[in-house]
Short mmCIF file of C-alpha atoms and ligand atoms in Angstrom, two decimals:
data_model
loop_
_atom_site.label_atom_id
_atom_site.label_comp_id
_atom_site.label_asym_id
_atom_site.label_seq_id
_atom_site.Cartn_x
_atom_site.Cartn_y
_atom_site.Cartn_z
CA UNK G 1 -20.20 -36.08 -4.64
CA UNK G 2 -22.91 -36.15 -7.43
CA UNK G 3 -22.74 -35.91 -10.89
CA UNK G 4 -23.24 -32.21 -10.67
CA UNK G 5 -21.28 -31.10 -8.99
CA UNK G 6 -18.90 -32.36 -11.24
CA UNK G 7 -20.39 -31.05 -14.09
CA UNK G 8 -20.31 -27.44 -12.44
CA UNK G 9 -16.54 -27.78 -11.91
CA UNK G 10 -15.17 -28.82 -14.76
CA UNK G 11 -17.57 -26.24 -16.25
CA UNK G 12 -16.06 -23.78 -14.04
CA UNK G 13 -12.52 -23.58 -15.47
CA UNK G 14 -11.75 -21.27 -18.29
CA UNK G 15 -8.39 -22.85 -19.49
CA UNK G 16 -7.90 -26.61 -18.96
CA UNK G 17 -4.72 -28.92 -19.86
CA UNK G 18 -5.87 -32.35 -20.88
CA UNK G 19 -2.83 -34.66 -21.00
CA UNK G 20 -3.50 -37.69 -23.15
CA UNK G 21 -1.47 -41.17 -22.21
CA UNK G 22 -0.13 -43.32 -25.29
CA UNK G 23 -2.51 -46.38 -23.83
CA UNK G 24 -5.31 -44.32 -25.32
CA UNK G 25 -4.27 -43.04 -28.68
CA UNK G 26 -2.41 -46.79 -29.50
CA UNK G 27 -3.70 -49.76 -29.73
CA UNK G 28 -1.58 -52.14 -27.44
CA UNK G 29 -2.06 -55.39 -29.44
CA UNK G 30 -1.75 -54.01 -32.73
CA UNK G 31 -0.10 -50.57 -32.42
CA UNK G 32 -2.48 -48.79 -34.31
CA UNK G 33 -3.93 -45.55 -33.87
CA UNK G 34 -7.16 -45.43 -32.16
CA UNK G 35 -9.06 -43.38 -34.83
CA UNK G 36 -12.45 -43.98 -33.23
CA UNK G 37 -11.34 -43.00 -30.16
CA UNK G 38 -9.11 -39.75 -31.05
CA UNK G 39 -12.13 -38.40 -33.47
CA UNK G 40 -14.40 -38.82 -30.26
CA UNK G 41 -11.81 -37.21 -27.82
CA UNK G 42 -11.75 -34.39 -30.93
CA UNK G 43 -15.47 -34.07 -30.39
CA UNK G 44 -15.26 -33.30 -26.58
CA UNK G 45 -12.56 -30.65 -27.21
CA UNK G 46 -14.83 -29.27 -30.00
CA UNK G 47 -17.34 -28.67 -27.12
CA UNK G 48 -15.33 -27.57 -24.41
CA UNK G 49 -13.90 -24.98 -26.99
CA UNK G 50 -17.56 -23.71 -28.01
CA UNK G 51 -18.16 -23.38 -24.74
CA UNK G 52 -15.77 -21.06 -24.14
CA UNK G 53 -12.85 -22.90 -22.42
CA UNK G 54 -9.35 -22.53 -23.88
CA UNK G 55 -7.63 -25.97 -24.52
CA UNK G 56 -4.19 -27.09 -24.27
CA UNK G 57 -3.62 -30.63 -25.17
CA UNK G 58 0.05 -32.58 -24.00
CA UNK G 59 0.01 -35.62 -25.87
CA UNK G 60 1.98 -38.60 -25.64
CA UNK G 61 2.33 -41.37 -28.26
CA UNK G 62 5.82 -39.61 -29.94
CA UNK G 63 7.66 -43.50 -29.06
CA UNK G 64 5.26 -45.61 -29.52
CA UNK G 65 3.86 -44.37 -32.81
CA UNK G 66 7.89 -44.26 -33.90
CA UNK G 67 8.46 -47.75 -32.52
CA UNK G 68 6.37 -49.31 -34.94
CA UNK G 69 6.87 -47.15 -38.30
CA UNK G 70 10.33 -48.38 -37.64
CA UNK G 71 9.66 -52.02 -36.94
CA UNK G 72 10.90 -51.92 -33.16
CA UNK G 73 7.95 -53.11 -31.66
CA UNK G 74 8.25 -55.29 -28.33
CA UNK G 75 12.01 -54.59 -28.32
CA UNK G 76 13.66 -52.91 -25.51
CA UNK G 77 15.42 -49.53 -27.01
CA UNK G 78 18.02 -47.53 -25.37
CA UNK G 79 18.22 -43.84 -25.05
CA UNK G 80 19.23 -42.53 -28.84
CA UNK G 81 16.82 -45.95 -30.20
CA UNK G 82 14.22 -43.78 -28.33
CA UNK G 83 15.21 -40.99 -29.45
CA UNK G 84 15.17 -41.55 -33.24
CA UNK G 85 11.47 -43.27 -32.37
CA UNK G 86 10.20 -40.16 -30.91
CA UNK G 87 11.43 -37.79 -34.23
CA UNK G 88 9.92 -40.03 -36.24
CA UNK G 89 6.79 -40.95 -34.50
CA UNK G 90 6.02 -37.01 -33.44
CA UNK G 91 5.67 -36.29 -36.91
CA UNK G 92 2.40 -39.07 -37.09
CA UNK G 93 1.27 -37.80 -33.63
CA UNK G 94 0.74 -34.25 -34.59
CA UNK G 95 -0.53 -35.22 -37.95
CA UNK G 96 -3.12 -37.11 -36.51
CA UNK G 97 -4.33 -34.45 -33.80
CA UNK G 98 -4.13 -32.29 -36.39
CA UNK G 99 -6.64 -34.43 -38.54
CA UNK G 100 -9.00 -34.94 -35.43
CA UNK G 101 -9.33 -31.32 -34.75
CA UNK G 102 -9.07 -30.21 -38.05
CA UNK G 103 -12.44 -31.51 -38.37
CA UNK G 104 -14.34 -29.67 -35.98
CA UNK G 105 -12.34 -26.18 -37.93
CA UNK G 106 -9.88 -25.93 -34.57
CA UNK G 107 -6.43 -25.29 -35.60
CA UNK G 108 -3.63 -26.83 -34.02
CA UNK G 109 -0.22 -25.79 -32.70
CA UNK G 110 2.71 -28.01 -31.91
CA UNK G 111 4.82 -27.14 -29.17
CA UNK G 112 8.22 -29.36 -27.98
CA UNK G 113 9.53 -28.55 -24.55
CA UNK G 114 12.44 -29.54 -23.16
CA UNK G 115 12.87 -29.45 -18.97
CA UNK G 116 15.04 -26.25 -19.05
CA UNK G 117 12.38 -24.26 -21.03
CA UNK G 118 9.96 -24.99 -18.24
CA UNK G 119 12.56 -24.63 -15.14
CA UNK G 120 14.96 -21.81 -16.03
CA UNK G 121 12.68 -18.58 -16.27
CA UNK G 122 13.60 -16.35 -18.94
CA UNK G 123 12.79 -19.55 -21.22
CA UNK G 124 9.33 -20.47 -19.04
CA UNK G 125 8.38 -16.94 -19.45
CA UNK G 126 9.28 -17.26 -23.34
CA UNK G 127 7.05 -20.66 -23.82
CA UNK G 128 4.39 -18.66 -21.59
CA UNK G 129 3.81 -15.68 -24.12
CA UNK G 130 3.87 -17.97 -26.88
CA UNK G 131 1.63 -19.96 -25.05
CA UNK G 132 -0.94 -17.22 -24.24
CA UNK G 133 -0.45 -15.77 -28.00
CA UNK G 134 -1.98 -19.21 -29.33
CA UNK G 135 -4.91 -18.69 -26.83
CA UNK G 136 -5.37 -15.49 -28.28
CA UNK G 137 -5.15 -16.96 -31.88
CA UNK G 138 -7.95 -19.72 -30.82
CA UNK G 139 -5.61 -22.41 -31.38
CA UNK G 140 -5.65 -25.42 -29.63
CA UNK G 141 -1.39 -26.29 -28.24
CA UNK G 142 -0.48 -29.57 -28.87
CA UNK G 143 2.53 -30.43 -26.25
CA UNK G 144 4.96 -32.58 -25.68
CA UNK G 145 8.21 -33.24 -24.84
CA UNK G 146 11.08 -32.42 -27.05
CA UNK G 147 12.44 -35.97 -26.72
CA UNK G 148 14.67 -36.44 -29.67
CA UNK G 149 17.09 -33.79 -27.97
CA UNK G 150 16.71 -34.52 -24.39
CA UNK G 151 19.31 -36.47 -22.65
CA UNK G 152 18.35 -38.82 -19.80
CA UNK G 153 19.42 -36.45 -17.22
CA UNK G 154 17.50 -33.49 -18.75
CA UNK G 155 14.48 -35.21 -19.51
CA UNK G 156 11.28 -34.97 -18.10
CA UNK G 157 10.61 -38.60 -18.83
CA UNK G 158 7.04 -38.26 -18.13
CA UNK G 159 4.02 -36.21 -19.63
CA UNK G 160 2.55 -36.02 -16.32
CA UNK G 161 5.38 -33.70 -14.85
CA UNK G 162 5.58 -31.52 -18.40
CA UNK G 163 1.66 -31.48 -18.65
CA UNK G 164 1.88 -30.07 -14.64
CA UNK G 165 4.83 -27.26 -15.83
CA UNK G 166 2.58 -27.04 -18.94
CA UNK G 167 -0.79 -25.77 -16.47
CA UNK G 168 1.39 -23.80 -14.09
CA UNK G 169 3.33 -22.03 -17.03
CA UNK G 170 -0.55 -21.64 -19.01
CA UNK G 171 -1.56 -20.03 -15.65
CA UNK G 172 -4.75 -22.93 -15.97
CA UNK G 173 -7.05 -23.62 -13.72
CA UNK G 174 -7.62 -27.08 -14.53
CA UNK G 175 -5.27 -29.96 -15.16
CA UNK G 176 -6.64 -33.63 -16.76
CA UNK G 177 -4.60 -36.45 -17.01
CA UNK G 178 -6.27 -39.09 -18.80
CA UNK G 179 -4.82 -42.34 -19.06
CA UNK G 180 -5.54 -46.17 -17.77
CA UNK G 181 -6.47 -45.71 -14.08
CA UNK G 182 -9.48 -43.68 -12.41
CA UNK G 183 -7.72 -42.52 -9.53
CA UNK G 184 -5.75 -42.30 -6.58
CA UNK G 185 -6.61 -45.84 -4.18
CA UNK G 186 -5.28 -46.29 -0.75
CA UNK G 187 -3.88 -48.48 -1.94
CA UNK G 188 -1.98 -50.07 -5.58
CA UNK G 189 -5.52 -51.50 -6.64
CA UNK G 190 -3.69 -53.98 -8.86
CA UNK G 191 -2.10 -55.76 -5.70
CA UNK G 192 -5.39 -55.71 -3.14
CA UNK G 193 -8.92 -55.79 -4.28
CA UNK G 194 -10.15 -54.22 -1.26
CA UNK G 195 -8.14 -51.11 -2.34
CA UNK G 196 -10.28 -47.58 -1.77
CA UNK G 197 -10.42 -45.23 -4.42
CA UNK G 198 -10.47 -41.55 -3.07
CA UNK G 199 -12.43 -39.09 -5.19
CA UNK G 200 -11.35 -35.88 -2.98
CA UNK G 201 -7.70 -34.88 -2.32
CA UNK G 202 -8.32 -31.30 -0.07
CA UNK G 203 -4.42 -31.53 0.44
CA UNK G 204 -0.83 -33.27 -0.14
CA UNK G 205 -0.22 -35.00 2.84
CA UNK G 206 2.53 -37.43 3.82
CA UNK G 207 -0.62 -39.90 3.97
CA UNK G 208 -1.98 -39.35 0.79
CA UNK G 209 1.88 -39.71 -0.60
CA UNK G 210 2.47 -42.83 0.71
CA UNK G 211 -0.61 -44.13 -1.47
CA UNK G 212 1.12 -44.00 -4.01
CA UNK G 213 3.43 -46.12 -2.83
CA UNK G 214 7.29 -47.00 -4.72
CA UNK G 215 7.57 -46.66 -8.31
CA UNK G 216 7.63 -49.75 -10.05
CA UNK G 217 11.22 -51.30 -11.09
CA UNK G 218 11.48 -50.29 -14.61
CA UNK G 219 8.50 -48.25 -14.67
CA UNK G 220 9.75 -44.76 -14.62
CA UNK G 221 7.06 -42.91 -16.34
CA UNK G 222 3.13 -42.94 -16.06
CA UNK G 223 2.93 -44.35 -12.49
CA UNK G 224 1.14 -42.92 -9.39
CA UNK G 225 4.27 -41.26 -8.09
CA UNK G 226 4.77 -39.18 -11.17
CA UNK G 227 1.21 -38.47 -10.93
CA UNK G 228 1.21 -37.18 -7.54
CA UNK G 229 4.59 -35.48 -8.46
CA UNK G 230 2.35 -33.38 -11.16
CA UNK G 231 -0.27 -32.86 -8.54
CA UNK G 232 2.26 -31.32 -6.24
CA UNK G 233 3.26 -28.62 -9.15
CA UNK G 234 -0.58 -28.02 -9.88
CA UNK G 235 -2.37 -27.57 -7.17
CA UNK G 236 0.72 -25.54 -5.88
CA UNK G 237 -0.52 -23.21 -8.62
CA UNK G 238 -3.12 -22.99 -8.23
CA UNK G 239 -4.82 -25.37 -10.74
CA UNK G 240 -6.84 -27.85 -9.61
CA UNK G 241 -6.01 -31.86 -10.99
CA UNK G 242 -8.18 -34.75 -11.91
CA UNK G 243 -7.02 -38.14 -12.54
CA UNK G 244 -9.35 -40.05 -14.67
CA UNK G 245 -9.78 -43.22 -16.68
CA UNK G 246 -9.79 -42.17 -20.34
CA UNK G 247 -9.65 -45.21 -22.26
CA UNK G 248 -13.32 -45.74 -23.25
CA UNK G 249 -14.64 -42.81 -26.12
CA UNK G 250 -15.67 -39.18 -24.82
CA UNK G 251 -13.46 -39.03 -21.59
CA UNK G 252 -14.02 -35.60 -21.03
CA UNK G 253 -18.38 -35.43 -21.41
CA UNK G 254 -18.26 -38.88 -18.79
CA UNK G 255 -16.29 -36.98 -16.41
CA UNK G 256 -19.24 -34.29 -16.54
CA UNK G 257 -21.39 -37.25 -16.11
CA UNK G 258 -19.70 -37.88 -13.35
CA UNK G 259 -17.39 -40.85 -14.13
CA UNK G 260 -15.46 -42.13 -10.87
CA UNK G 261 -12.31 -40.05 -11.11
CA UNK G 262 -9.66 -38.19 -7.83
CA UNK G 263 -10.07 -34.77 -8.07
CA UNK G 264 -6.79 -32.55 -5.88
CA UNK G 265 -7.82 -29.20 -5.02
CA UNK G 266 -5.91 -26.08 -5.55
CA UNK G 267 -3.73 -24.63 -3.41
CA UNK G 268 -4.86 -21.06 -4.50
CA UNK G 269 -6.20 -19.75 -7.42
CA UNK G 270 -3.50 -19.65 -10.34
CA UNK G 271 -3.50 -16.03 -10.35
CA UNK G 272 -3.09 -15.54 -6.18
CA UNK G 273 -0.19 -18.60 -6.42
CA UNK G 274 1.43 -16.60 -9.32
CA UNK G 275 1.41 -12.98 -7.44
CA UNK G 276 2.30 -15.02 -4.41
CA UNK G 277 5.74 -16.51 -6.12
CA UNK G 278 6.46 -13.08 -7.34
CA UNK G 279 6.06 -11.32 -3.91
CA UNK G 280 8.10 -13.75 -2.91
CA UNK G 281 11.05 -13.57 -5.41
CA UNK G 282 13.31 -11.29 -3.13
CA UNK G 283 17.06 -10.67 -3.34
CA UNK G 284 17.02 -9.23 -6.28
CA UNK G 285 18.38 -5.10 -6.14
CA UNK G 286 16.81 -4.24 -9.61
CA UNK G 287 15.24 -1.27 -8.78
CA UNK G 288 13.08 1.16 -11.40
CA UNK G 289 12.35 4.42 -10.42
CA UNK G 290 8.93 5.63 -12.10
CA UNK G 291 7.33 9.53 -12.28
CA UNK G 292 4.26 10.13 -10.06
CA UNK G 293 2.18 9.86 -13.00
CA UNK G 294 3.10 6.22 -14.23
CA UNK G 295 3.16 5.89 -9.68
CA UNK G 296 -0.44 6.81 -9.68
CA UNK G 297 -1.53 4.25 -12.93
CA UNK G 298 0.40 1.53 -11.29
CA UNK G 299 -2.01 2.03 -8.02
CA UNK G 300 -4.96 1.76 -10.18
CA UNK G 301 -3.28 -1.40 -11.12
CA UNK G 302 -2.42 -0.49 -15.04
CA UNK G 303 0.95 -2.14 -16.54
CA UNK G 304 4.11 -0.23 -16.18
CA UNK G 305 5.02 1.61 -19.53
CA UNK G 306 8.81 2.74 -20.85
CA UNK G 307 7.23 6.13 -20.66
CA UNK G 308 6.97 6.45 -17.16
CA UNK G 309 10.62 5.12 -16.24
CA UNK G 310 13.02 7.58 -14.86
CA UNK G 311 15.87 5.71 -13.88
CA UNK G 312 16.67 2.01 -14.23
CA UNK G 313 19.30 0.93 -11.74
CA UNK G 314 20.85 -2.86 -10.79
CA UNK G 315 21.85 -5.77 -12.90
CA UNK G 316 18.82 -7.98 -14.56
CA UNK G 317 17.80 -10.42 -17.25
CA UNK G 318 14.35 -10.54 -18.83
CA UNK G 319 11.82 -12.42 -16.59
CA UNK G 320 13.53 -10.93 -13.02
CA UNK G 321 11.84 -9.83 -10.59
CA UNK G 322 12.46 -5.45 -10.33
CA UNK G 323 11.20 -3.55 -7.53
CA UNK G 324 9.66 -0.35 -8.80
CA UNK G 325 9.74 2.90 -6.72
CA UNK G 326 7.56 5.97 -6.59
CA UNK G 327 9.49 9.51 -7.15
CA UNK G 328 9.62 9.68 -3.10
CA UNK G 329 11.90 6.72 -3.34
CA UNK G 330 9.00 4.54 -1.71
CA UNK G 331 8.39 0.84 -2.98
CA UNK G 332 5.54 0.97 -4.51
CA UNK G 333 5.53 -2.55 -6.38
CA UNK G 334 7.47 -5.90 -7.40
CA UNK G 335 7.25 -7.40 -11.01
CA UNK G 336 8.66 -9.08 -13.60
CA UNK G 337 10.33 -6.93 -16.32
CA UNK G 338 9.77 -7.62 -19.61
CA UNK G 339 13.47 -6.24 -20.91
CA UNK G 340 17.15 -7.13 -19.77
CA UNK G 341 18.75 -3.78 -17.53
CA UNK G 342 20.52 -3.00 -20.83
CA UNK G 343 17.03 -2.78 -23.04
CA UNK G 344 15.56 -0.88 -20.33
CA UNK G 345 17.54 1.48 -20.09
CA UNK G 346 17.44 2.35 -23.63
CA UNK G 347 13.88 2.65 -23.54
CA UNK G 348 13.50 4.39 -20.57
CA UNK G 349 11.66 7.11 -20.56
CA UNK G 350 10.20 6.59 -24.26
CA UNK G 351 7.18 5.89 -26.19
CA UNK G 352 6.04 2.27 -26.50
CA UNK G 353 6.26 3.27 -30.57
CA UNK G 354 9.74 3.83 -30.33
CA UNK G 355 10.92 0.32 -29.09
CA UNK G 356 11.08 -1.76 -32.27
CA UNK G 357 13.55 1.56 -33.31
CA UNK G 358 15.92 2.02 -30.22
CA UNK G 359 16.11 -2.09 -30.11
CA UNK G 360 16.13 -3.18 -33.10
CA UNK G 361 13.45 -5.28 -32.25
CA UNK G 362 9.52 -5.37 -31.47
CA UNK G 363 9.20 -6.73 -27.60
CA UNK G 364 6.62 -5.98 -25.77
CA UNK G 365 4.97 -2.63 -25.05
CA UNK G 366 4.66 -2.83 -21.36
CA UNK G 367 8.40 -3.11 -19.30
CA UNK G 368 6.26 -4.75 -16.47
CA UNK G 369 2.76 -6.37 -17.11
CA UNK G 370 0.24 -5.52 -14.62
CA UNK G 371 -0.38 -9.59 -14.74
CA UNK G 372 3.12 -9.65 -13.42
CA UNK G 373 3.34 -7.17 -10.47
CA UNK G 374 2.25 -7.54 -6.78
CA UNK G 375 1.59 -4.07 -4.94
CA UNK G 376 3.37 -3.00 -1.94
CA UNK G 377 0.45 -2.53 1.15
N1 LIG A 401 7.13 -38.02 -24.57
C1 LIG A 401 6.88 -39.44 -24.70
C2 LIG A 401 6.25 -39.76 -26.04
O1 LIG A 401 5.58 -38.95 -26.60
C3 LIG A 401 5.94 -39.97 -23.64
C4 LIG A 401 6.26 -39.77 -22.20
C5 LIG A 401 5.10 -40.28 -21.32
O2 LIG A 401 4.23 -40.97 -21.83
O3 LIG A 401 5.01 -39.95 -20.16
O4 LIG A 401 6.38 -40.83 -26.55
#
């Protein structure tokens, strides 16, 4: 692969995740904060942000910056230890992203997710909006875990999985985790020299899996596994991955250069993997019943408005999927409603206007974006 063709694919992706390992914002030795290196990294965002691209950034560096402001460097912590570490060192970590970016006039947002705000989906499709607001806005998301709450069993653990959840949920279409290793080898480069490094990964096969061979005793975060893990959630939807060695300054303009790196290839494209899920989330008997008018919009693929509802039948929560029939009774498409059964039904039928007064509160102005709805052939 040349350096090109590189250069046209990262180019080609309108909304990219970079996920940042601590090794690169702290210095090992000394435990410092790599200001040479973040206001560089700040630079390549700058760029990628003129350019057009919308940038989400899922930091790590919460622990380690923590560690030392509270003098418990080189000591093994356990959970809580970590815990207090992370509250305290998240505080430094945003402040200095927020310094970095600052300069280049990007404003940044801070965003801490815990696992159930990514898995359970009235909660994803929460951190989604908010999410897709700050796009909007032109800010630049700075993510990470919400560690200080997050008990071992609930934890991500690793900022490869969250900044995988974190692409799928941003509907991305590219995914960069930067952190001490180029890429995916044949084998764990650190144990054979003759190890190959692959720069293409077309698909997740059982081969490819067992490259990454067993996670390391006491190693639970950061490894190859995880990273493959996050690869399986991204290309899955639809967002394409690159592993890449981001320790030396401007990460992001060598990889347009053409710096060694494994690139996985999506699956789909985020938007066909994201109609695809919601065809396929059956079993649900939510059913709306729209008038031919809102039927005929809906084929011409506009969102589904409150107006147009007729009758709202079935049990649902915010985020289901509904099925949404034409006055003939005939399916005509399956989404996800914006509104719990109880909500819609008290706006069905109504004027967007009138929401924030029959609720009690502004939502949104469409019961079913056309975003989230798959057509019935
Ligand atoms: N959330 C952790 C922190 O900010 C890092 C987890 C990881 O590096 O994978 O310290």
């Amino acid at each position: 692969m040349t350096a090109a063709d590189n250069a046209i694919r990262i180019g080609a992706a309108r909304r990219i995740v970079l996920k940042i390992g601590s090794a690169l914002l702290i210095d090992d030795a000394s435990g410092a904060l790599r200001r040479d290196w973040l206001r560089a990294f700040a630079e390549d965002v700058a760029r990628l942000r003129t350019d057009g691209r919308e940038v989400a950034i899922v930091s790590s560096g919460a622990i380690a910056f923590g560690r030392r402001q509270l003098g418990l460097s080189g000591k093994a912590l356990a959970l809580e230890e970590k815990q207090a570490a992370a509250a305290v060192g998240q505080i430094h970590l945003a402040h200095a992203w927020q310094e970095a970016l600052a300069a280049h006039g990007l404003t940044l947002a801070q965003i801490l997710l815990s696992l159930a705000d990514t898995e359970e989906r009235r909660r994803h499709l929460n951190a989604r909006e908010t999410l897709g607001a700050l796009f909007e806005f032109g800010a630049v998301p700075l993510i990470n875990e919400n560690d200080t709450v997050a008990t071992e069993e609930i934890r991500f653990g690793d900022n490869d999985r969250l900044a995988a959840r974190v692409a799928q949920m941003a509907g991305a279409d590219l995914l960069v985790l930067l952190s001490d290793i180029d890429g995916l080898y044949d084998r764990d480069p650190r144990l054979h020299a003759d190890a190959a490094h692959i720069a293409e990964v077309p698909a997740l096969t059982d081969e490819i899996r067992t490259m990454a061979g067993k996670p390391r005793p006491g190693y639970s975060s950061g490894g190859m596994v995880t990273k493959l893990e996050a690869a399986r959630i991204a290309v899955g939807a639809g967002c394409a991955m690159i592993i890449s060695d981001g320790r030396a300054e401007h990460p992001i303009r060598r990889l347009e250069a053409g710096e060694r790196h494994t690139r996985f290839a999506p699956a789909a494209s985020p938007g066909t993997a994201r109609k695809r899920w919601i065809a396929g989330a059956l079993g649900s008997d939510a059913r709306i019943a729209v008038d031919a008018g809102a039927a005929n919009a809906l084929r011409r693929g506009k969102s589904l408005l409150p107006a147009g509802v007729t009758g709202v039948e079935g049990n649902f929560l915010r985020g289901d999927a509904v099925r949404i029939v034409g006055p003939d009774g005939a399916e005509i498409a399956i989404g996800l409603i914006a509104y719990d059964a109880e909500a819609a039904r008290r706006i069905a039928g109504r004027q967007s206007r009138e929401i924030e007064a029959l609720l009690g509160y502004k939502g949104r102005d469409v019961l079913v974006h056309r975003d989230d709805m798959v057509e019935r052939e």
